[in-house]
PDB file of C-alpha atoms in Angstrom:
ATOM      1  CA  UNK K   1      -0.349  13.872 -29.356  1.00  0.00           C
ATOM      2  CA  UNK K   2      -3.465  11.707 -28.569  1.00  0.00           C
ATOM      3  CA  UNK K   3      -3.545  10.142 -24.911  1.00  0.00           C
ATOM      4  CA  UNK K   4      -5.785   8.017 -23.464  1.00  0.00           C
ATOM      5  CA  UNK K   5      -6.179   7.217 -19.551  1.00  0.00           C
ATOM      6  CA  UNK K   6      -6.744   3.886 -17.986  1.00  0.00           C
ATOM      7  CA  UNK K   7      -8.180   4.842 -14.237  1.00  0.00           C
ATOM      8  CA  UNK K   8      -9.638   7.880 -13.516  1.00  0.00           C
ATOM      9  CA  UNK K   9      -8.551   8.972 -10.075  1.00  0.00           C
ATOM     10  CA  UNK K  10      -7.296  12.362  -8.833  1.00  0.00           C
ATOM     11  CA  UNK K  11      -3.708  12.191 -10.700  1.00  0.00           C
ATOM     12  CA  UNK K  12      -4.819  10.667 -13.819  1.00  0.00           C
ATOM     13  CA  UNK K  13      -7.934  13.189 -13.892  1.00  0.00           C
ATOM     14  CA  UNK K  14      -5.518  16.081 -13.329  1.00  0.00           C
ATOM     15  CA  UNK K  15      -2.974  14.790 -15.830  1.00  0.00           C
ATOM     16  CA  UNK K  16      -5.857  14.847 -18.228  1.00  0.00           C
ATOM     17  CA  UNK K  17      -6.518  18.157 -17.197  1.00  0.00           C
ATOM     18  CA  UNK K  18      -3.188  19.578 -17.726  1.00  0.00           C
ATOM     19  CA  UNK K  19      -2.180  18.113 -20.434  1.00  0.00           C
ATOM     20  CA  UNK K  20      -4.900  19.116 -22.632  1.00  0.00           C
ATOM     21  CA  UNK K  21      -4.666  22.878 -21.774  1.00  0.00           C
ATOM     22  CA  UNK K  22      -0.945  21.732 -23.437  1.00  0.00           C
ATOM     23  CA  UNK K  23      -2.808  20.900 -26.662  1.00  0.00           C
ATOM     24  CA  UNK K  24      -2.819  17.212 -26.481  1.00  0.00           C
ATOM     25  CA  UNK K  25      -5.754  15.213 -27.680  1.00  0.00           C
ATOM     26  CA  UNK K  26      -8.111  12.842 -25.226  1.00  0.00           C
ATOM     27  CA  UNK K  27      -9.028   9.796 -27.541  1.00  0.00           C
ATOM     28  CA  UNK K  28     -10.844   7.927 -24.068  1.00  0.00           C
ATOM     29  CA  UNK K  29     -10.917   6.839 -20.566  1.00  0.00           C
ATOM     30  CA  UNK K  30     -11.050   3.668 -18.552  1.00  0.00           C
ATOM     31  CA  UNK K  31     -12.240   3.204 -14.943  1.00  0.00           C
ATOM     32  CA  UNK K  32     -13.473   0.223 -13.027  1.00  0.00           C
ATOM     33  CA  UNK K  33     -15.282   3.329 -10.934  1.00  0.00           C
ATOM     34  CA  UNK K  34     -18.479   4.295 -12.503  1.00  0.00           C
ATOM     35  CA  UNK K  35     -18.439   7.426 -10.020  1.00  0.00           C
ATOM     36  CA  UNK K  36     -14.404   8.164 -10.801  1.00  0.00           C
ATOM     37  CA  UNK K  37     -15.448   8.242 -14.616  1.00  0.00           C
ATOM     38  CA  UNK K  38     -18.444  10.393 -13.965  1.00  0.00           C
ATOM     39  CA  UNK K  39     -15.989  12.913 -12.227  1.00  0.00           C
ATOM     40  CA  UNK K  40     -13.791  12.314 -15.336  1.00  0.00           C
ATOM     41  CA  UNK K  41     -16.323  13.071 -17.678  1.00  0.00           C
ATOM     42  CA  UNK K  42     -17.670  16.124 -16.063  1.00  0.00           C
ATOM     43  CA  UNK K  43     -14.502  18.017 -15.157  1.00  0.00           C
ATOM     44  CA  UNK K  44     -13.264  17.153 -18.712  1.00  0.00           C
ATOM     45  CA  UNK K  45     -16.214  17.452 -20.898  1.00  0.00           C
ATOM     46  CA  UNK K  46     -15.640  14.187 -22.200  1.00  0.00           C
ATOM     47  CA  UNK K  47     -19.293  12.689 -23.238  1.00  0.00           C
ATOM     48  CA  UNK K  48     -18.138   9.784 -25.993  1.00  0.00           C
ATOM     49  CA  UNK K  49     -17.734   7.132 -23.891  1.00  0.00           C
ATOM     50  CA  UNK K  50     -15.797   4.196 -26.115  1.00  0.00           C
ATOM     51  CA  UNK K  51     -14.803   0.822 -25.893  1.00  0.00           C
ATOM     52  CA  UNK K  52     -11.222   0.466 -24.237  1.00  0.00           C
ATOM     53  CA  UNK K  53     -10.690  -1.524 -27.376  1.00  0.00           C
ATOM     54  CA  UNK K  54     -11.681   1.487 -29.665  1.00  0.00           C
ATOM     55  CA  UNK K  55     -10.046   4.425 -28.530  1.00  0.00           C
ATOM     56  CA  UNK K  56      -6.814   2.556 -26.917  1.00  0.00           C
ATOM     57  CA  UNK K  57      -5.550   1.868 -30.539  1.00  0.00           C
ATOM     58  CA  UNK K  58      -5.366   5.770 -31.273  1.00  0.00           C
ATOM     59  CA  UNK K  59      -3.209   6.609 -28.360  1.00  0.00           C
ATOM     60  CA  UNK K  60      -0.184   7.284 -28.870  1.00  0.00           C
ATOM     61  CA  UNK K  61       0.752   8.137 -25.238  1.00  0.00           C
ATOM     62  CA  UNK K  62      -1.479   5.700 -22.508  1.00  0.00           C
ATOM     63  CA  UNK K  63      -1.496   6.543 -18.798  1.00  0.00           C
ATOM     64  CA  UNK K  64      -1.799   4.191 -16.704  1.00  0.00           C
ATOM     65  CA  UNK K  65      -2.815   5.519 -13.613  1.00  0.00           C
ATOM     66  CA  UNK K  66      -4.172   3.254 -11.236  1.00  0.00           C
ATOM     67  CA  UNK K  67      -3.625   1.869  -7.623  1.00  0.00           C
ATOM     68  CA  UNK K  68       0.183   1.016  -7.605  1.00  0.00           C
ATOM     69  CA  UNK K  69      -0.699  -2.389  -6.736  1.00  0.00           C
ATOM     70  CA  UNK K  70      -2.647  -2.448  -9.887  1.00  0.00           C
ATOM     71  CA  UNK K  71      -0.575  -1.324 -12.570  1.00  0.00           C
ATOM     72  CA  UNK K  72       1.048  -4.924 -13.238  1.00  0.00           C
ATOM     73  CA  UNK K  73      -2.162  -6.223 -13.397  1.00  0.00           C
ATOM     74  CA  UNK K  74      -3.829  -3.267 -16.256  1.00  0.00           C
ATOM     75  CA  UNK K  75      -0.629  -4.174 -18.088  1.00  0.00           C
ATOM     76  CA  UNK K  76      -1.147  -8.013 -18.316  1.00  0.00           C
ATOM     77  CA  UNK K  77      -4.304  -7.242 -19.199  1.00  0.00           C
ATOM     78  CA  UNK K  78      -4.116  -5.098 -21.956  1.00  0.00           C
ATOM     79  CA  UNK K  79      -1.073  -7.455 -23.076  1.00  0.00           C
ATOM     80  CA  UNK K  80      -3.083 -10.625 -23.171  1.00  0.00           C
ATOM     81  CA  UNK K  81      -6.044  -8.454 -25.311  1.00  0.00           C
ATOM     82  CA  UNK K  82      -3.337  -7.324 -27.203  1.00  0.00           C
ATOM     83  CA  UNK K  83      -4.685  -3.967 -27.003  1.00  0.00           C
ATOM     84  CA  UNK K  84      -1.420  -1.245 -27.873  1.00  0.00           C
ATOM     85  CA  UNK K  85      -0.272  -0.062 -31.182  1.00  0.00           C
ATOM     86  CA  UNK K  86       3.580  -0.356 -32.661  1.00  0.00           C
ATOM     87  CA  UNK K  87       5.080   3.192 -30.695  1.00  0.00           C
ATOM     88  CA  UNK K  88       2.956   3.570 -28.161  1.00  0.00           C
ATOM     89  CA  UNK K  89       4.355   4.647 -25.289  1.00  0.00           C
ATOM     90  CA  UNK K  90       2.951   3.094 -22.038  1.00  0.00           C
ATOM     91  CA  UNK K  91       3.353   5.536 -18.582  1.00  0.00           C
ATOM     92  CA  UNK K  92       2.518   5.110 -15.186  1.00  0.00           C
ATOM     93  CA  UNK K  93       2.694   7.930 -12.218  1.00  0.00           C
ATOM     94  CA  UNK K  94       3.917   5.819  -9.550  1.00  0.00           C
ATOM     95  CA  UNK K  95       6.689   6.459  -7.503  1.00  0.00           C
ATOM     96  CA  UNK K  96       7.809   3.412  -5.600  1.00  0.00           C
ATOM     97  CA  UNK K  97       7.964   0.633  -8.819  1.00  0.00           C
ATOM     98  CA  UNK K  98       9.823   0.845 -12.270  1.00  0.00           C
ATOM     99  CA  UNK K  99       8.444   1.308 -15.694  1.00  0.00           C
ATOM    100  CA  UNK K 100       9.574  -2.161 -16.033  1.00  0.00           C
ATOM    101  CA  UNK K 101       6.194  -3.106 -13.975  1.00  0.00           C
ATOM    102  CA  UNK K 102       4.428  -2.460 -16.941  1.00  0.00           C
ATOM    103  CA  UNK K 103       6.672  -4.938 -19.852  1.00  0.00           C
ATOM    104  CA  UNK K 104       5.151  -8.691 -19.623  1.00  0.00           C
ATOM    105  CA  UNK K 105       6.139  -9.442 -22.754  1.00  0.00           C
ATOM    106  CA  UNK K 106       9.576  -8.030 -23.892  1.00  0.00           C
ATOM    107  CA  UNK K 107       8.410  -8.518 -27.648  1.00  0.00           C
ATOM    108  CA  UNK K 108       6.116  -5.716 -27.835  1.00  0.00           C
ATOM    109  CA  UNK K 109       7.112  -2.776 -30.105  1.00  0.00           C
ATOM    110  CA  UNK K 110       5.966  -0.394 -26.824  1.00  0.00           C
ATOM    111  CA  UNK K 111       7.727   2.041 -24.470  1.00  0.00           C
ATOM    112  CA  UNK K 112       7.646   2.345 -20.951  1.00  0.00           C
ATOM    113  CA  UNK K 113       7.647   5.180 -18.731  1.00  0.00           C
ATOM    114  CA  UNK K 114       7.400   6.576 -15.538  1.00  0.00           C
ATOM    115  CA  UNK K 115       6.615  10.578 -14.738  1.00  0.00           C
ATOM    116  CA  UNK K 116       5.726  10.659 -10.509  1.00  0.00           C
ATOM    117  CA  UNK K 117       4.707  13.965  -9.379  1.00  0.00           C
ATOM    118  CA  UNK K 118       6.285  14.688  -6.063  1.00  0.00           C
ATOM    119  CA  UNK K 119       3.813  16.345  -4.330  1.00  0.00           C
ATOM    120  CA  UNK K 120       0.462  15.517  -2.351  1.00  0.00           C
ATOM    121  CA  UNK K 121      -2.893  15.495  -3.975  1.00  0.00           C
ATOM    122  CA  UNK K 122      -5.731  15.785  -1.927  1.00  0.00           C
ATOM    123  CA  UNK K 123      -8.813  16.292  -4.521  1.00  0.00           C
ATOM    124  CA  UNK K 124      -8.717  17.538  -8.423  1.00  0.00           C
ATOM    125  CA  UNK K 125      -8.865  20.566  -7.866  1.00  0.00           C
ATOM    126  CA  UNK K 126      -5.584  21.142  -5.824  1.00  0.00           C
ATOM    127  CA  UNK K 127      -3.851  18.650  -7.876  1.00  0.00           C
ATOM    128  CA  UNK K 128      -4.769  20.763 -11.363  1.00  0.00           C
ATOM    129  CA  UNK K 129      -3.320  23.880  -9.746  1.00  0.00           C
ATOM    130  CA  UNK K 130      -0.099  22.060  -8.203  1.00  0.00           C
ATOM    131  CA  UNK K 131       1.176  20.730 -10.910  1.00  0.00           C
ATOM    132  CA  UNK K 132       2.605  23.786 -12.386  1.00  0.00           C
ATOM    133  CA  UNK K 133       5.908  23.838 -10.310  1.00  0.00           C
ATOM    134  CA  UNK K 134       5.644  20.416  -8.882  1.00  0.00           C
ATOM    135  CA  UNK K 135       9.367  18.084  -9.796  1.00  0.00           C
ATOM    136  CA  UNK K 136       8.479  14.992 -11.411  1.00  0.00           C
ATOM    137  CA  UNK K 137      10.911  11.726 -11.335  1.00  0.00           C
ATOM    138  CA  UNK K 138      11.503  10.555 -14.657  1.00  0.00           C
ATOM    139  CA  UNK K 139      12.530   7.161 -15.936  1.00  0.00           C
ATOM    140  CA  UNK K 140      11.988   4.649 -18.458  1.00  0.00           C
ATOM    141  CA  UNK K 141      12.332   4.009 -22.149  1.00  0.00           C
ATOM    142  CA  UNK K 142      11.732   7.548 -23.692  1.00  0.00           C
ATOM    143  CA  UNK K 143      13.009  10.085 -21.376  1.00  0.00           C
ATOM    144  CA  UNK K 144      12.761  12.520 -23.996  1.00  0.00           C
ATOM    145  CA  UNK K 145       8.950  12.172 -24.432  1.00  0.00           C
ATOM    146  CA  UNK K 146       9.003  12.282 -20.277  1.00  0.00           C
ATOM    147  CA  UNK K 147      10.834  15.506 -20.398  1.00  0.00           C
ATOM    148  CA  UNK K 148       9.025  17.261 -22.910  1.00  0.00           C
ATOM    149  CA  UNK K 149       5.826  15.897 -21.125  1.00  0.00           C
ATOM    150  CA  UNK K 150       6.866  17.622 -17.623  1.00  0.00           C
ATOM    151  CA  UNK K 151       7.996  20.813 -19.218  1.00  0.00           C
ATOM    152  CA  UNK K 152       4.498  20.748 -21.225  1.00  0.00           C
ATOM    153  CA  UNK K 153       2.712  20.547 -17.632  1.00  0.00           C
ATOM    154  CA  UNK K 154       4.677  23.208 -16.337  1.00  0.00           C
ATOM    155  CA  UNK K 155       6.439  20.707 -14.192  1.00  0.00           C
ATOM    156  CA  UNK K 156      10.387  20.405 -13.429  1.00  0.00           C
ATOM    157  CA  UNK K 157      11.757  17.043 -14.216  1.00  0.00           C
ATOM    158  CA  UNK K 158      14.236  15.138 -12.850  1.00  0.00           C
ATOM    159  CA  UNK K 159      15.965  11.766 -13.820  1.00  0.00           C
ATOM    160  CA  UNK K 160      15.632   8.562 -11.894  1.00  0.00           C
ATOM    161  CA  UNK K 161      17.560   5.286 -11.101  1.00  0.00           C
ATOM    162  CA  UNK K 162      15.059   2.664 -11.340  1.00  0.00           C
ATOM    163  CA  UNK K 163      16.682   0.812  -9.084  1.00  0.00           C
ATOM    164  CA  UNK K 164      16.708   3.130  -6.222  1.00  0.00           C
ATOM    165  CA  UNK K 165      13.023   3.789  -6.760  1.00  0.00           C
ATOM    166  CA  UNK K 166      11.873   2.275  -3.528  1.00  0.00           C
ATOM    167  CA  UNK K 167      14.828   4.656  -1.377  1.00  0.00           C
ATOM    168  CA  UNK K 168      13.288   7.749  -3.632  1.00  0.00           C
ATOM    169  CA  UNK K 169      10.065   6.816  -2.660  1.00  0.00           C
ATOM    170  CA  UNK K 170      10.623   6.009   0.641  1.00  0.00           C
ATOM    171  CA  UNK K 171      11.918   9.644   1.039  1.00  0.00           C
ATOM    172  CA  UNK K 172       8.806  11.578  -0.145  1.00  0.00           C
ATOM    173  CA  UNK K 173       6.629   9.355   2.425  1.00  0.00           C
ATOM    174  CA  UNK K 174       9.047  10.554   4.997  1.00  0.00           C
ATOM    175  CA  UNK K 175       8.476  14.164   4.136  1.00  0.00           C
ATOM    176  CA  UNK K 176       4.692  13.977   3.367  1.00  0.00           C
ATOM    177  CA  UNK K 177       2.906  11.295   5.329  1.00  0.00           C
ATOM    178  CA  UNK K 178       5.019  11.443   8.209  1.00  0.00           C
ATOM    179  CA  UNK K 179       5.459  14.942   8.537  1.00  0.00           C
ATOM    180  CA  UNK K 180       1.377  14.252   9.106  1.00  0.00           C
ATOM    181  CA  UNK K 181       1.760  11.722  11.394  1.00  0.00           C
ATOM    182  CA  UNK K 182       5.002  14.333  13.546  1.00  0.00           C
ATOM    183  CA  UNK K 183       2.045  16.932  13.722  1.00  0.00           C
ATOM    184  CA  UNK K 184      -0.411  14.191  15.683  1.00  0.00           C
ATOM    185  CA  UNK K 185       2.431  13.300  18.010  1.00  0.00           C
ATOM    186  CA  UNK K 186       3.065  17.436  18.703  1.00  0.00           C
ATOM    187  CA  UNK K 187      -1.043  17.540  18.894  1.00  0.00           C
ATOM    188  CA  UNK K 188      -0.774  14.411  20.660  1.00  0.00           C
ATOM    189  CA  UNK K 189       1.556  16.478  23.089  1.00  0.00           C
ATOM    190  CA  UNK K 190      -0.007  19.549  23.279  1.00  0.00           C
ATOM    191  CA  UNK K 191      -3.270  17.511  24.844  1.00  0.00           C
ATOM    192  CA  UNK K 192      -1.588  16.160  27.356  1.00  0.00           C
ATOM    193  CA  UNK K 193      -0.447  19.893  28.401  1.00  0.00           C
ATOM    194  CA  UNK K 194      -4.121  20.503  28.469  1.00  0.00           C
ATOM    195  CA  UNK K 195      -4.431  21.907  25.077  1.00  0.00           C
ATOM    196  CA  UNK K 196      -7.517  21.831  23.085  1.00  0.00           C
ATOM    197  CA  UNK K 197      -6.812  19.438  19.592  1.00  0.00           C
ATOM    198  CA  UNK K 198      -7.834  22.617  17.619  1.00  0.00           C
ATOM    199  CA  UNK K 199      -5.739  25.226  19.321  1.00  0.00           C
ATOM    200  CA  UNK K 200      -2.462  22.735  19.287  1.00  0.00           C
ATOM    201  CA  UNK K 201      -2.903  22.716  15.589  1.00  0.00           C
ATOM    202  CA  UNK K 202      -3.594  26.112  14.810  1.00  0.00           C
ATOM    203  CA  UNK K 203      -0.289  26.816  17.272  1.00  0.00           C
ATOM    204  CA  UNK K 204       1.719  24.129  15.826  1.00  0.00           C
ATOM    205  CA  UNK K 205       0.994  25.233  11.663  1.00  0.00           C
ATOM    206  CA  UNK K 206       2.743  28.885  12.102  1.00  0.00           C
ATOM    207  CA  UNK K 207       5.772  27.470  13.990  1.00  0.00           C
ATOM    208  CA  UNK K 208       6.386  24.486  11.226  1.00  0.00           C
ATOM    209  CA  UNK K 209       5.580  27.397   8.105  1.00  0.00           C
ATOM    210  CA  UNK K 210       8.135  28.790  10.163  1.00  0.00           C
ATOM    211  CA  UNK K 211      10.440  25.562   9.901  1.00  0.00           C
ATOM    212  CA  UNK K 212       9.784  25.141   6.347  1.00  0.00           C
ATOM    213  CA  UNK K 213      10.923  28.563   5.744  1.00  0.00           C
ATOM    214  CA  UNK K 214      14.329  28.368   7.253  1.00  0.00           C
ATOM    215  CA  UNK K 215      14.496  24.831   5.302  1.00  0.00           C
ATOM    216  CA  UNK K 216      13.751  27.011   2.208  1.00  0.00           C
ATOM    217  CA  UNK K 217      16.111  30.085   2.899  1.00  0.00           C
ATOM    218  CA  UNK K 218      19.090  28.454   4.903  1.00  0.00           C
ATOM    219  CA  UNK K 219      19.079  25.026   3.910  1.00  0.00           C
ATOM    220  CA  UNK K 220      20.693  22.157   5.903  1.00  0.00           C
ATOM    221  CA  UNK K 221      21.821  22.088   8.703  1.00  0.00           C
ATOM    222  CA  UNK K 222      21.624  25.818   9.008  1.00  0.00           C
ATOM    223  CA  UNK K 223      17.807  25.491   9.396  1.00  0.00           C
ATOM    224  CA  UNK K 224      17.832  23.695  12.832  1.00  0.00           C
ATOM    225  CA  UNK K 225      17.103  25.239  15.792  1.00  0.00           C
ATOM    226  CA  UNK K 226      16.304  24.117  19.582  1.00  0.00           C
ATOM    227  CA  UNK K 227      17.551  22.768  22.429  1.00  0.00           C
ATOM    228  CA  UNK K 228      19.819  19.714  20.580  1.00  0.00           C
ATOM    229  CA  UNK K 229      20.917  22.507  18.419  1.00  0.00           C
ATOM    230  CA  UNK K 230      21.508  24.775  21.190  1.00  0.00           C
ATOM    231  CA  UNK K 231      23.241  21.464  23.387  1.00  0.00           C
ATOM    232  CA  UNK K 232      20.763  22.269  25.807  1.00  0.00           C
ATOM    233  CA  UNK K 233      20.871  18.767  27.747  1.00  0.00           C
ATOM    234  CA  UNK K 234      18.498  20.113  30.871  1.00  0.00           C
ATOM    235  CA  UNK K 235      15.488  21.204  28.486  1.00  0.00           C
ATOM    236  CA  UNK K 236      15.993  17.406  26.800  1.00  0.00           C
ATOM    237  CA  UNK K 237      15.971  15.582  29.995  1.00  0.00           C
ATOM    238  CA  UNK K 238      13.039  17.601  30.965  1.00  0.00           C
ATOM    239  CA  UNK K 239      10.976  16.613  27.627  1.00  0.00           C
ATOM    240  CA  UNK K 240      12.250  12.846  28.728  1.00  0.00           C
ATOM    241  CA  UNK K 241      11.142  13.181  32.122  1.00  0.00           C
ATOM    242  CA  UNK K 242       7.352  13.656  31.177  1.00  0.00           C
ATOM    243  CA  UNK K 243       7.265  12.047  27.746  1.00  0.00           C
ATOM    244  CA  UNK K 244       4.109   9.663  27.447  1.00  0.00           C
ATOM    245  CA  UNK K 245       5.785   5.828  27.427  1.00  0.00           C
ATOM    246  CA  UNK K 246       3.846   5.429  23.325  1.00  0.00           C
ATOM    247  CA  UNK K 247       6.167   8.441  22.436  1.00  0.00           C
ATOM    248  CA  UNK K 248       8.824   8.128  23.719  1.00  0.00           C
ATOM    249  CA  UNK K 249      10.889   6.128  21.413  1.00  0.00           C
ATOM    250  CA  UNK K 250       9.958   7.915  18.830  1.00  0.00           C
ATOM    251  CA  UNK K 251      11.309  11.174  20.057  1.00  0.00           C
ATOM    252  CA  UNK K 252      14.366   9.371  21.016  1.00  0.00           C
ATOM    253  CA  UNK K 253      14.793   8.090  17.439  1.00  0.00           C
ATOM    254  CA  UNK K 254      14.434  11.535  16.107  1.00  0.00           C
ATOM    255  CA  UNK K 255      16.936  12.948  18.615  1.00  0.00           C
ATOM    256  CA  UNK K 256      19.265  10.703  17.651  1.00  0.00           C
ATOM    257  CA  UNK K 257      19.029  11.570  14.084  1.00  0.00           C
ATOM    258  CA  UNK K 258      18.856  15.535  15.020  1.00  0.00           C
ATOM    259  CA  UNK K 259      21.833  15.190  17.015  1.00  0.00           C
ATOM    260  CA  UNK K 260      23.710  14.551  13.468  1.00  0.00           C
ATOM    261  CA  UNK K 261      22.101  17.373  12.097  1.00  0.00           C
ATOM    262  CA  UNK K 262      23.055  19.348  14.545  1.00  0.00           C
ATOM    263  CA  UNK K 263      26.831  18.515  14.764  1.00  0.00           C
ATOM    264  CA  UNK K 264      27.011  19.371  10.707  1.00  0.00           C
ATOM    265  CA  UNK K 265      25.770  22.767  11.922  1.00  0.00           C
ATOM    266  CA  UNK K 266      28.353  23.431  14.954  1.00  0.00           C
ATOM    267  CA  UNK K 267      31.057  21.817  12.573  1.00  0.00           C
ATOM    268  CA  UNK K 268      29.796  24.175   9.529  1.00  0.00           C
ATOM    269  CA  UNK K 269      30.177  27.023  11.763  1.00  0.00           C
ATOM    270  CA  UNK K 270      33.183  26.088  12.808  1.00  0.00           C
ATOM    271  CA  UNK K 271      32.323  25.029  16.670  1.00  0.00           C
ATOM    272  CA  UNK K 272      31.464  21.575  17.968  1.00  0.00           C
ATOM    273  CA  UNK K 273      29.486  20.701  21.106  1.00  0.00           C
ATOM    274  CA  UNK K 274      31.407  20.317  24.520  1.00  0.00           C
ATOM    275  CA  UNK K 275      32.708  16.658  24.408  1.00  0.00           C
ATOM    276  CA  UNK K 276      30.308  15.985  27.861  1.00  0.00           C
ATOM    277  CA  UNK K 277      27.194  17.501  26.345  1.00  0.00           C
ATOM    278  CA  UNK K 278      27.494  15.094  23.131  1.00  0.00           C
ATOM    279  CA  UNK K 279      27.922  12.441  25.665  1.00  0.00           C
ATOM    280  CA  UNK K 280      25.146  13.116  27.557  1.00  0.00           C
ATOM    281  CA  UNK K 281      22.646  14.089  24.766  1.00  0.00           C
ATOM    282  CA  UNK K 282      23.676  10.979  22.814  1.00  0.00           C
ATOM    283  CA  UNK K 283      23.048   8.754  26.098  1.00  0.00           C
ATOM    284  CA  UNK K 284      19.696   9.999  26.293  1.00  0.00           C
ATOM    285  CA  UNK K 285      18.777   9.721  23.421  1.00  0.00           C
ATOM    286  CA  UNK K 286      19.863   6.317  23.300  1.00  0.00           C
ATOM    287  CA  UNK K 287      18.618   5.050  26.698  1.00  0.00           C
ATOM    288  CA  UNK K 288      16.011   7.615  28.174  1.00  0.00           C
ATOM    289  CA  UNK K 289      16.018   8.669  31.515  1.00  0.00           C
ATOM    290  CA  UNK K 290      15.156   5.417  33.306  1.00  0.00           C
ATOM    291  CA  UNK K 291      18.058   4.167  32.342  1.00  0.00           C
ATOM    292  CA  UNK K 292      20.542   6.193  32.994  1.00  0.00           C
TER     293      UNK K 292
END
């Protein structure tokens, strides 16, 4: 099929990428960014450089790939130039809004789609190679051309509700860029025990491989370990007892939400922690140790 790509950043590059090692056909690109085209250009060897007005015609598939916040805005645009074709099939990569972003006026004989990569894409290069094996939420008009699109990219798809998109999303930025921001707390930690930034780090990256591991072999709750799973109140008071007053409630919230990971495990097991030492975790958890 021909596709055509309207902002050239690191997804819609690799997309571009991908999809023509699949066979598909690259009518043009569009980018506000004369140096994010120039990247386009070179990593895809694409010298013609067309009117949007020219090439967008041919397309039967158009990614949209912009700046989330941008998407609505491509899509009015292109709308009000009345630049599509009957069939076309518009699709963004965005994980937190609907397809529906892109439909401002109902009339047009166009699909909409959504196809969000769940992973983290730091530069082209990584993203080109992740993509094999990377599950993609799918949702929109023509799930079928989303499906066969993933599976083409070497992807594994998954259906979405497009109302729940925002919880979905919410989720990944829980497990990507705040699993960034848990490993500058731990760093964060680790200086204050007089540990260099650099040596907390490369300490810190075996033990959560070693986290992510479990996650991957055991599963939840089985994966936990530690003192909450362990009921060890002493080693939590202790952590409480010399927390820095900026962290503090945010190891508290965690604990909180641990300690309910950890009672699925005892309960899974078939145990439970000692009525006292719920209590007492749970109460410090809640209130810290000046409160108590």
């Amino acid at each position: 099929m021909n596709f055509g790509i309207i902002g050239a950043g690191i997804v819609g590059t690799a997309i571009a990428i991908r999809l023509r090692q699949a066979g598909h056909h690259l009518v043009g690109v569009h980018s506000r960014s004369r140096r994010s085209y120039e990247r386009f250009c070179t990593y895809l060897h694409h010298g013609e450089r067309r009117p949007l007005e020219e090439w967008l015609p041919e397309a039967d598939l158009l990614f949209i790939t912009t700046q989330d916040c941008m998407i609505r805005a491509a899509a009015e645009e292109l709308t009000r130039r009345g630049l599509y074709k009957e069939g076309q099939t518009w699709i963004h990569c965005s994980g937190s809004v609907s397809s529906r972003v892109m439909q401002v006026d109902k009339d047009l004989p166009i699909n909409y789609l959504s196809l969000h990569p769940l992973q983290a894409f730091a530069g082209i290069d990584q993203a080109v190679e992740l993509i094999p094996g990377t599950h993609f939420g799918i949702e929109g008009d023509r799930e079928d051309i989303g499906l066969a699109i993933v599976t083409q990219l070497g992807g594994i798809p998954h259906q979405l509700d497009p109302q729940q998109k925002p919880l979905y999303h919410a989720g990944a930025v829980v497990a990507s860029n705040y699993l960034v921001t848990l490993v500058g707390l731990a760093v964060q930690l680790f200086e204050e025990a007089g540990i260099t930034n650099q040596e907390a780090l490369e300490s810190l990256l075996p033990l959560m491989k070693g986290a992510l591991q479990n996650l991957e072999n055991v599963g939840l709750p089985q994966a936990l370990t530690g003192p909450i799973a362990r009921g060890d109140v002493d080693v939590i008071r202790g952590h409480l007892e010399h927390m820095p007053a900026k962290i503090d409630p945010v190891y508290r919230a965690l604990g909180l939400y641990t300690l309910d990971i950890g009672q699925k495990k005892m309960e899974l097991n078939g145990g439970a922690y000692a009525k006292e030492v719920w209590e007492e975790m749970n109460s410090l958890m809640v209130k810290g140790t000046n409160e108590l």
